Coordinates of C-alpha atoms in Angstrom, one line a residue:
M1 CA 0.3 0.2 -0.1
P2 CA 1.4 3.8 -0.6
K3 CA 0.8 4.8 2.4
S4 CA 0.9 4.0 5.9
W5 CA -0.4 7.6 8.0
V6 CA -3.2 7.8 8.5
N7 CA -5.0 11.4 9.6
L8 CA -7.8 10.3 12.5
T9 CA -8.6 14.1 13.4
A10 CA -12.0 13.9 13.3
G11 CA -11.6 10.9 16.0
L12 CA -7.9 11.4 18.1
G13 CA -6.9 14.9 17.2
A14 CA -3.8 13.2 15.7
D15 CA -2.2 11.3 13.0
L16 CA -2.3 7.4 13.9
H17 CA 0.7 5.1 11.8
L18 CA -0.8 1.6 10.7
D19 CA 1.8 -1.3 9.9
L20 CA 0.1 -1.9 6.6
T21 CA 3.6 -4.8 6.2
G22 CA 2.8 -8.4 6.1
P23 CA 1.2 -11.4 3.7
G24 CA -2.3 -11.0 2.6
G25 CA -4.5 -9.0 0.4
R26 CA -4.5 -4.9 0.9
R27 CA -8.3 -6.0 3.3
A28 CA -7.0 -8.4 5.3
V29 CA -3.6 -6.4 6.2
L30 CA -5.6 -3.3 6.8
A31 CA -7.9 -4.9 9.3
R32 CA -4.8 -6.6 10.9
A33 CA -3.9 -3.1 11.2
L34 CA -6.7 -1.4 12.6
R35 CA -7.3 -5.0 15.2
D36 CA -3.5 -4.6 16.6
A37 CA -3.6 -1.1 16.8
V38 CA -6.8 -1.5 19.2
R39 CA -5.4 -4.5 20.7
S40 CA -2.3 -2.7 21.9
G41 CA -4.7 0.5 23.2
R42 CA -3.9 3.0 20.5
L43 CA -7.1 3.4 19.7
A44 CA -8.7 3.8 22.9
P45 CA -12.3 2.8 23.6
G46 CA -14.7 4.9 21.9
T47 CA -12.2 6.6 19.7
R48 CA -14.2 7.5 16.3
L49 CA -12.8 6.2 13.4
P50 CA -13.2 8.6 10.0
P51 CA -15.7 7.8 7.2
Y52 CA -14.5 4.7 4.8
R53 CA -14.1 6.8 1.9
S54 CA -12.0 9.4 4.2
L55 CA -9.7 6.8 5.6
A56 CA -10.2 5.2 1.8
A57 CA -8.7 8.7 0.4
D58 CA -5.7 8.6 3.2
L59 CA -4.5 5.4 2.4
G60 CA -4.6 5.9 -1.5
I61 CA -7.5 2.0 -1.3
A62 CA -10.7 1.6 -2.9
R63 CA -13.5 2.5 -0.7
N64 CA -15.0 -0.7 -0.6
T65 CA -11.9 -2.3 0.9
V66 CA -11.9 -0.1 3.7
A67 CA -15.6 -0.5 4.1
D68 CA -15.3 -4.6 3.7
A69 CA -12.3 -4.3 6.8
Y70 CA -14.7 -2.3 8.9
A71 CA -17.6 -4.5 8.5
E72 CA -14.9 -7.8 9.6
L73 CA -13.6 -5.9 12.8
V74 CA -17.2 -5.1 14.0
A75 CA -18.4 -8.6 13.1
E76 CA -15.2 -9.8 15.5
G77 CA -16.5 -7.3 18.2
W78 CA -13.2 -5.0 17.9
L79 CA -15.1 -1.7 16.5
S80 CA -19.1 -0.4 17.2
A81 CA -21.5 0.4 14.0
R82 CA -24.3 2.8 14.9
Q83 CA -26.1 4.8 13.0
G84 CA -25.5 7.8 13.1
S85 CA -23.1 8.3 15.5
G86 CA -20.2 6.2 12.9
T87 CA -17.8 4.0 13.7
R88 CA -16.4 3.6 16.8
V89 CA -13.6 1.0 18.9
A90 CA -15.9 -1.0 20.7
H91 CA -16.2 -0.4 24.4
R92 CA -15.3 -4.0 25.4
A93 CA -11.9 -4.6 22.8
E94 CA -9.8 -3.7 26.1
P95 CA -5.8 -3.3 25.1
L96 CA -4.5 -6.7 26.2
A97 CA -0.9 -7.2 27.6
P98 CA 1.6 -9.0 25.1
T99 CA 1.1 -12.1 27.2
R100 CA -2.2 -12.1 27.1
A101 CA -5.0 -14.0 24.6
P102 CA -7.0 -12.2 22.9
A103 CA -10.4 -11.2 24.2
P104 CA -13.5 -12.9 22.8
P105 CA -15.3 -11.3 19.9
V106 CA -18.0 -9.4 20.9
P107 CA -21.8 -10.0 19.6
A108 CA -22.6 -7.9 17.1
A109 CA -25.1 -4.4 17.9
R110 CA -28.8 -5.4 16.8
P111 CA -28.8 -4.1 13.0
T112 CA -30.7 -1.1 12.9
H113 CA -31.9 -1.8 9.3
T114 CA -33.3 -4.9 8.2
L115 CA -34.1 -5.8 4.3
L116 CA -34.8 -9.9 5.1
Q117 CA -37.5 -11.9 3.1
G118 CA -40.3 -13.1 4.4
Q119 CA -41.3 -11.0 6.8
P120 CA -45.1 -8.4 5.7
D121 CA -44.2 -5.0 7.0
A122 CA -45.7 -5.3 11.1
A123 CA -47.0 -2.1 11.1
S124 CA -49.4 -2.6 8.9
F125 CA -51.6 -5.1 10.7
P126 CA -55.3 -4.4 10.1
R127 CA -55.7 -4.1 13.8
T128 CA -58.7 -2.1 14.3
A129 CA -60.1 -4.8 11.1
W130 CA -59.6 -7.4 12.9
L131 CA -60.9 -6.5 16.3
A132 CA -64.2 -5.8 14.4
A133 CA -64.4 -8.8 13.5
A134 CA -62.7 -10.7 16.5
R135 CA -66.3 -9.2 18.6
R136 CA -68.3 -10.3 15.8
A137 CA -67.1 -13.8 15.4
L138 CA -67.0 -14.1 19.1
T139 CA -70.3 -12.6 19.4
A140 CA -72.1 -15.2 17.1
A141 CA -69.4 -18.5 17.5
P142 CA -71.9 -21.7 19.0
H143 CA -70.8 -22.4 22.9
E144 CA -69.6 -25.8 21.7
A145 CA -66.4 -23.5 19.8
F146 CA -65.1 -23.2 23.1
G147 CA -64.8 -27.2 23.8
P148 CA -62.2 -29.3 22.8
G149 CA -60.5 -28.4 19.3
D150 CA -61.7 -30.4 15.9
P151 CA -58.2 -31.3 14.8
R152 CA -59.6 -30.4 11.2
G153 CA -60.2 -26.7 12.5
R154 CA -63.5 -24.4 13.1
P155 CA -65.9 -24.9 10.4
E156 CA -66.5 -21.7 10.3
L157 CA -63.4 -21.3 8.6
R158 CA -63.0 -24.1 6.6
R159 CA -66.0 -23.0 4.6
A160 CA -64.6 -19.4 3.8
L161 CA -61.2 -21.1 2.6
A162 CA -63.1 -22.8 0.1
D163 CA -65.2 -20.2 -1.1
Y164 CA -62.0 -17.5 -0.7
L165 CA -59.5 -20.2 -2.3
A166 CA -61.8 -20.9 -5.7
R167 CA -62.9 -17.0 -6.0
T168 CA -59.1 -15.8 -6.1
R169 CA -57.0 -18.9 -6.0
G170 CA -58.9 -21.4 -8.7
V171 CA -58.7 -23.8 -6.0
R172 CA -60.9 -26.6 -6.7
T173 CA -62.3 -28.3 -2.9
D174 CA -65.0 -28.5 -0.3
P175 CA -64.6 -28.0 3.4
D176 CA -64.1 -31.5 4.2
R177 CA -61.0 -31.6 2.1
I178 CA -59.1 -28.6 4.1
V179 CA -57.2 -29.4 7.1
I180 CA -55.9 -26.1 9.3
C181 CA -52.7 -26.2 10.2
S182 CA -50.2 -23.3 11.7
G183 CA -48.4 -22.3 8.4
F184 CA -46.3 -24.4 6.0
A185 CA -43.9 -25.8 8.2
H186 CA -46.6 -27.1 9.9
A187 CA -48.1 -28.5 6.9
L188 CA -44.5 -30.4 6.4
R189 CA -44.0 -32.1 9.6
L190 CA -47.7 -33.1 8.9
L191 CA -47.1 -34.6 5.8
F192 CA -43.5 -36.2 6.7
P193 CA -42.4 -39.1 6.9
A194 CA -45.3 -40.4 8.3
V195 CA -47.7 -39.1 4.9
L196 CA -45.7 -38.9 1.7
P197 CA -42.7 -40.8 0.6
D198 CA -39.2 -40.3 0.5
P199 CA -37.6 -38.8 -1.4
L200 CA -39.2 -35.9 -2.5
A201 CA -37.8 -33.8 -5.0
V202 CA -37.3 -30.1 -4.1
E203 CA -36.3 -27.0 -6.3
S204 CA -32.6 -25.6 -6.3
Y205 CA -33.1 -22.8 -4.7
G206 CA -35.5 -22.7 -1.6
L207 CA -35.5 -21.9 2.1
A208 CA -32.5 -23.8 3.8
F209 CA -35.1 -23.6 6.8
H210 CA -37.1 -26.4 5.4
R211 CA -34.6 -28.4 4.0
A212 CA -33.6 -28.8 7.3
L213 CA -36.8 -29.6 9.0
L214 CA -37.1 -32.0 6.2
A215 CA -34.0 -33.5 7.5
T216 CA -34.1 -33.8 10.3
A217 CA -37.1 -36.1 9.7
G218 CA -35.4 -38.1 7.6
V219 CA -36.4 -36.7 4.1
R220 CA -33.9 -36.9 1.5
T221 CA -34.3 -34.3 -1.2
H222 CA -33.6 -34.3 -4.7
P223 CA -32.5 -30.2 -6.0
L224 CA -34.5 -29.7 -9.6
A225 CA -33.1 -27.2 -11.8
I226 CA -34.1 -23.3 -12.0
D227 CA -33.9 -20.9 -14.6
E228 CA -36.3 -18.3 -16.4
H229 CA -39.6 -20.5 -16.5
G230 CA -39.4 -21.8 -13.4
A231 CA -38.9 -25.4 -12.1
C232 CA -37.3 -27.8 -14.4
T233 CA -40.4 -30.4 -13.7
G234 CA -38.3 -32.4 -17.0
E235 CA -36.3 -33.9 -14.7
L236 CA -38.9 -35.2 -12.3
T237 CA -38.3 -38.6 -14.7
A238 CA -34.7 -38.8 -14.3
H239 CA -35.6 -39.8 -10.6
D240 CA -36.9 -43.2 -10.3
D241 CA -37.7 -43.2 -6.5
V242 CA -39.2 -39.7 -6.4
G243 CA -42.5 -40.1 -5.4
A244 CA -43.2 -36.3 -4.3
A245 CA -42.1 -32.8 -5.5
L246 CA -42.9 -29.6 -3.9
L247 CA -42.9 -26.7 -6.1
T248 CA -43.7 -23.3 -5.7
P249 CA -45.3 -22.5 -8.7
A250 CA -46.8 -19.0 -9.4
H251 CA -43.8 -17.1 -7.6
Q252 CA -41.2 -19.4 -7.2
F253 CA -38.4 -18.9 -4.2
P254 CA -36.7 -16.5 -3.8
T255 CA -35.8 -16.2 -7.7
G256 CA -38.6 -15.1 -8.3
V257 CA -40.6 -16.1 -11.6
P258 CA -43.2 -18.5 -11.9
L259 CA -44.0 -22.0 -13.4
H260 CA -44.6 -21.5 -17.0
P261 CA -47.8 -23.0 -18.3
D262 CA -45.7 -26.0 -19.8
R263 CA -43.7 -27.5 -16.9
R264 CA -47.1 -27.0 -14.6
A265 CA -48.7 -29.4 -16.8
E266 CA -45.2 -31.7 -16.8
A267 CA -45.9 -31.6 -13.8
V268 CA -49.1 -32.9 -12.9
N269 CA -48.3 -35.3 -16.0
W270 CA -45.5 -36.6 -13.9
A271 CA -47.9 -37.1 -10.6
R272 CA -51.1 -38.9 -12.8
A273 CA -48.5 -41.3 -14.5
T274 CA -46.6 -42.1 -11.3
G275 CA -49.1 -42.1 -8.9
G276 CA -47.6 -39.5 -6.9
Y277 CA -47.9 -35.8 -5.7
L278 CA -47.0 -32.1 -6.2
I279 CA -47.0 -30.1 -2.7
E280 CA -47.6 -26.4 -3.9
D281 CA -46.4 -24.3 -1.8
D282 CA -48.7 -21.0 -2.7
Y283 CA -45.8 -18.9 -1.8
D284 CA -47.0 -15.1 -2.5
G285 CA -49.7 -16.1 -4.4
E286 CA -51.9 -12.9 -3.9
F287 CA -49.8 -9.7 -4.6
R288 CA -48.9 -10.2 -8.2
Y289 CA -48.9 -6.6 -9.6
D290 CA -48.4 -6.5 -13.2
R291 CA -51.8 -9.0 -14.2
R292 CA -53.9 -10.5 -12.8
P293 CA -52.8 -13.7 -10.2
V294 CA -52.0 -17.1 -11.9
G295 CA -54.5 -19.4 -10.6
A296 CA -53.5 -22.3 -8.6
L297 CA -51.7 -25.4 -9.7
Q298 CA -54.1 -27.5 -7.4
G299 CA -56.6 -26.6 -10.4
L300 CA -54.9 -28.8 -13.0
D301 CA -55.1 -31.5 -10.7
P302 CA -56.9 -32.2 -7.6
E303 CA -56.6 -35.5 -6.6
R304 CA -52.6 -35.7 -7.0
V305 CA -51.5 -31.9 -5.6
L306 CA -51.5 -30.7 -2.4
H307 CA -52.3 -26.7 -2.4
I308 CA -50.8 -25.0 1.2
G309 CA -51.1 -21.4 1.7
S310 CA -50.9 -19.3 4.9
V311 CA -51.7 -16.2 6.7
S312 CA -47.7 -15.4 7.7
K313 CA -47.0 -12.9 4.8
S314 CA -50.8 -11.5 4.0
L315 CA -51.4 -10.7 7.8
S316 CA -49.1 -11.6 10.1
P317 CA -46.5 -14.5 11.0
A318 CA -48.0 -13.7 14.5
L319 CA -51.2 -16.1 13.9
R320 CA -49.4 -19.6 13.1
L321 CA -52.6 -19.7 10.4
G322 CA -52.7 -22.1 7.6
W323 CA -54.3 -24.4 5.8
M324 CA -54.3 -27.6 3.5
V325 CA -56.0 -28.4 0.8
L326 CA -55.7 -32.0 0.3
P327 CA -56.5 -35.0 -1.8
A328 CA -59.4 -36.8 -0.8
R329 CA -57.6 -39.9 0.7
L330 CA -54.9 -38.1 2.7
V331 CA -57.3 -36.0 5.0
D332 CA -57.7 -39.2 6.9
A333 CA -53.9 -39.9 7.1
V334 CA -53.0 -36.4 7.7
L335 CA -55.4 -36.2 10.7
A336 CA -54.3 -39.6 12.0
V337 CA -50.8 -37.8 12.5
K338 CA -52.4 -34.4 14.1
G339 CA -53.7 -36.6 16.7
E340 CA -57.3 -36.2 18.3
R341 CA -57.7 -32.4 19.1
E342 CA -56.6 -28.5 17.6
A343 CA -52.8 -28.3 19.9
W344 CA -51.9 -25.6 17.2
A345 CA -54.4 -23.1 15.8
G346 CA -56.5 -21.2 18.7
V347 CA -59.9 -21.6 18.5
T348 CA -60.6 -17.4 18.4
D349 CA -58.1 -16.5 15.9
Q350 CA -59.8 -19.3 13.4
L351 CA -63.0 -18.0 13.9
T352 CA -62.2 -14.3 14.0
L353 CA -59.6 -15.3 10.2
A354 CA -63.4 -16.5 9.0
E355 CA -65.3 -13.2 9.8
F356 CA -62.3 -11.5 7.6
L357 CA -62.5 -13.6 4.8
T358 CA -66.3 -13.8 4.6
H359 CA -67.0 -9.7 5.1
G360 CA -64.2 -9.2 2.6
A361 CA -61.9 -8.0 5.0
Y362 CA -59.4 -9.7 4.2
D363 CA -60.0 -8.6 0.2
R364 CA -59.4 -5.1 1.3
H365 CA -56.3 -5.5 3.1
I366 CA -54.7 -7.5 0.2
R367 CA -55.8 -4.8 -2.0
R368 CA -54.1 -1.6 -0.2
M369 CA -51.0 -4.2 1.0
R370 CA -50.8 -5.0 -3.2
Q371 CA -50.6 -1.5 -3.7
R372 CA -47.9 -0.4 -1.1
Y373 CA -46.2 -3.3 -1.8
R374 CA -45.7 -2.7 -5.3
R375 CA -44.5 0.9 -4.8
R376 CA -42.0 -0.4 -2.7
R377 CA -40.7 -2.7 -5.4
D378 CA -40.8 -0.2 -7.9
R379 CA -38.5 1.8 -6.1
L380 CA -36.3 -1.0 -5.4
I381 CA -35.6 -0.7 -8.8
E382 CA -35.3 3.2 -8.9
A383 CA -32.2 3.1 -6.2
V384 CA -31.0 0.2 -7.7
A385 CA -30.9 1.6 -11.6
A386 CA -29.4 5.1 -10.3
H387 CA -26.9 3.6 -7.5
A388 CA -25.6 0.5 -9.5
P389 CA -26.9 0.2 -13.2
Q390 CA -25.1 -2.3 -14.1
L391 CA -27.1 -4.3 -11.5
A392 CA -31.0 -6.2 -12.3
V393 CA -33.6 -6.5 -10.3
T394 CA -34.7 -10.2 -11.4
G395 CA -38.3 -11.8 -10.9
I396 CA -41.6 -10.8 -12.1
A397 CA -43.6 -8.1 -10.4
A398 CA -45.0 -9.6 -7.5
G399 CA -44.4 -11.4 -3.8
L400 CA -43.1 -9.2 -0.6
H401 CA -38.8 -9.9 -2.2
A402 CA -36.7 -9.3 -5.3
V403 CA -33.6 -10.2 -6.2
V404 CA -30.8 -8.0 -6.6
E405 CA -28.7 -10.1 -9.6
F406 CA -24.7 -9.9 -9.7
P407 CA -24.2 -10.9 -13.4
G408 CA -20.3 -12.0 -14.3
D409 CA -17.0 -14.2 -12.8
S410 CA -16.8 -11.5 -9.8
A411 CA -20.3 -12.2 -8.7
A412 CA -19.4 -14.3 -6.0
A413 CA -17.1 -12.1 -4.5
E414 CA -19.4 -9.0 -5.4
E415 CA -21.8 -11.1 -2.9
D416 CA -20.0 -11.4 -0.2
S417 CA -18.4 -8.0 -0.5
A418 CA -22.0 -6.6 -1.0
L419 CA -23.1 -8.5 2.9
R420 CA -20.2 -7.1 4.5
A421 CA -20.8 -3.7 2.9
A422 CA -24.2 -4.4 4.3
R423 CA -23.6 -5.7 8.4
W424 CA -21.7 -2.3 8.6
Q425 CA -24.2 0.0 8.0
G426 CA -25.8 -2.1 10.2
L427 CA -28.5 -3.9 7.6
A428 CA -29.1 -7.1 8.0
L429 CA -29.6 -9.0 4.0
D430 CA -29.8 -12.3 2.7
G431 CA -27.7 -13.1 0.1
L432 CA -28.7 -15.5 -3.1
A433 CA -25.7 -18.0 -2.4
S434 CA -27.4 -18.9 1.0
Y435 CA -30.7 -20.4 -0.4
R436 CA -29.4 -22.5 -2.8
H437 CA -29.7 -26.4 -2.1
P438 CA -26.4 -28.4 -1.7
E439 CA -26.7 -31.0 -4.0
A440 CA -27.7 -28.7 -6.5
T441 CA -25.8 -29.0 -10.0
M442 CA -27.0 -25.6 -11.8
P443 CA -24.5 -23.2 -12.0
P444 CA -25.1 -21.1 -9.0
R445 CA -26.6 -17.5 -9.6
H446 CA -25.6 -14.6 -6.3
G447 CA -27.1 -11.9 -5.5
L448 CA -29.0 -9.9 -2.8
V449 CA -32.3 -11.5 -1.9
V450 CA -34.1 -8.0 -0.8
G451 CA -37.6 -8.1 1.4
H452 CA -38.6 -4.4 0.3
A453 CA -41.8 -5.7 2.3
T454 CA -40.7 -5.7 5.8
P455 CA -40.0 -2.5 6.8
S456 CA -42.6 0.4 8.8
E457 CA -43.0 2.9 5.6
S458 CA -41.2 5.2 7.5
A459 CA -38.2 3.0 8.2
F460 CA -38.0 1.8 4.1
P461 CA -36.4 5.1 2.9
A462 CA -33.2 4.6 5.8
A463 CA -33.1 1.1 4.9
L464 CA -33.5 1.6 1.0
A465 CA -30.8 3.5 1.5
A466 CA -28.4 1.6 3.5
L467 CA -28.7 -0.8 0.7
C468 CA -27.3 1.2 -2.2
R469 CA -24.7 2.3 -0.2
A470 CA -24.1 -1.6 0.4
L471 CA -23.7 -1.8 -3.3
P472 CA -21.1 -2.6 -5.6
A473 CA -20.0 0.5 -7.5
A474 CA -20.9 0.9 -11.2
P475 CA -18.0 0.3 -13.6

């Protein structure tokens, strides 16, 4: 590096010598030099470090190099970063005598901003409408509703769901084939390993949590490649031992593409020919912004497709309410696993959701949130275009998240660098690589999975600004 003296006037009122020699790249050398300065006491606890742009200018190196070094030291506990107060030497990073072992890392501070996927705007929960629905539902509820719960779920909710799903998602069913659960993860626990066969075909990109849940149940998973048309369902015929496939046809998670009509038919034909089943995770099914939502896969064959949905994204994950629309032959098997009493979904919430659906409050809430999330997605696209025009926001105009994809040979390194920079900004964010199935054979893709729905309206601008500061600079 061309320089080793740094002007820290903003923090110390004096210059500081950093030893920028030794093995490793520029980021590693700089991080080691700052760490040594803290350890020796030359940088005292609470000392404010210069902005990474200033330090980069002083040292004659790239800004991202300094940002990455800061992020590494924040993660290790040597530094702390707070919005509005800059980056400082952590108070727990005490100077150490040369003969003492290094102090253990200090846990990273809670993020200031979050753009994690899978969470709706909690501040937008329709409290007034939900309370009104709860009052009406409890007033009209029969006395037996407050006795032991039916594992199928309350009949009021199953009837309301049958009507709603037929009207909005094209689902073909009746209330007797709907089983209430607490969400998609609960549905997987009910289905595997007792009801559906092992192994299971899954999409090459998906939630690691779901893969871990299946692995805990002893279920093997075979990944299907993903491209611009969704899951490559033609690969199902290559797995003779697979008896079921888990798909996100409305809006593939996390890449954001719908399953092509030809592949929908291909998947259903495979299930019919083999006697297998398709599990439809109706993720983000209601939130399509550029056109009417694509109908559910279940409508093509109700005896071969299990349709699973929940209110986790549309209302709140705190409600713990979901549903399984099952082939007739699987209902009793699922109920046998669930048990004789409802132990998961509370009766009052079930009655309230039934009222919420029946009287149109759910539709009104979905329309309102669809407009809000669409505006946020548009703002995200505009911000990325302005700050990093070499990047693209991929996937259809739908859902509660978007993917900012990194192209080229350096995509993996850029994803790592952007995530480190985001941590330094106090921004919680996921990288696309973390969603890839460990046995996937398709070429890896890299980028950022941005949950634009998560912050409140007031917090979204600051979170978006932090994201833009973490993006790779335009060439």
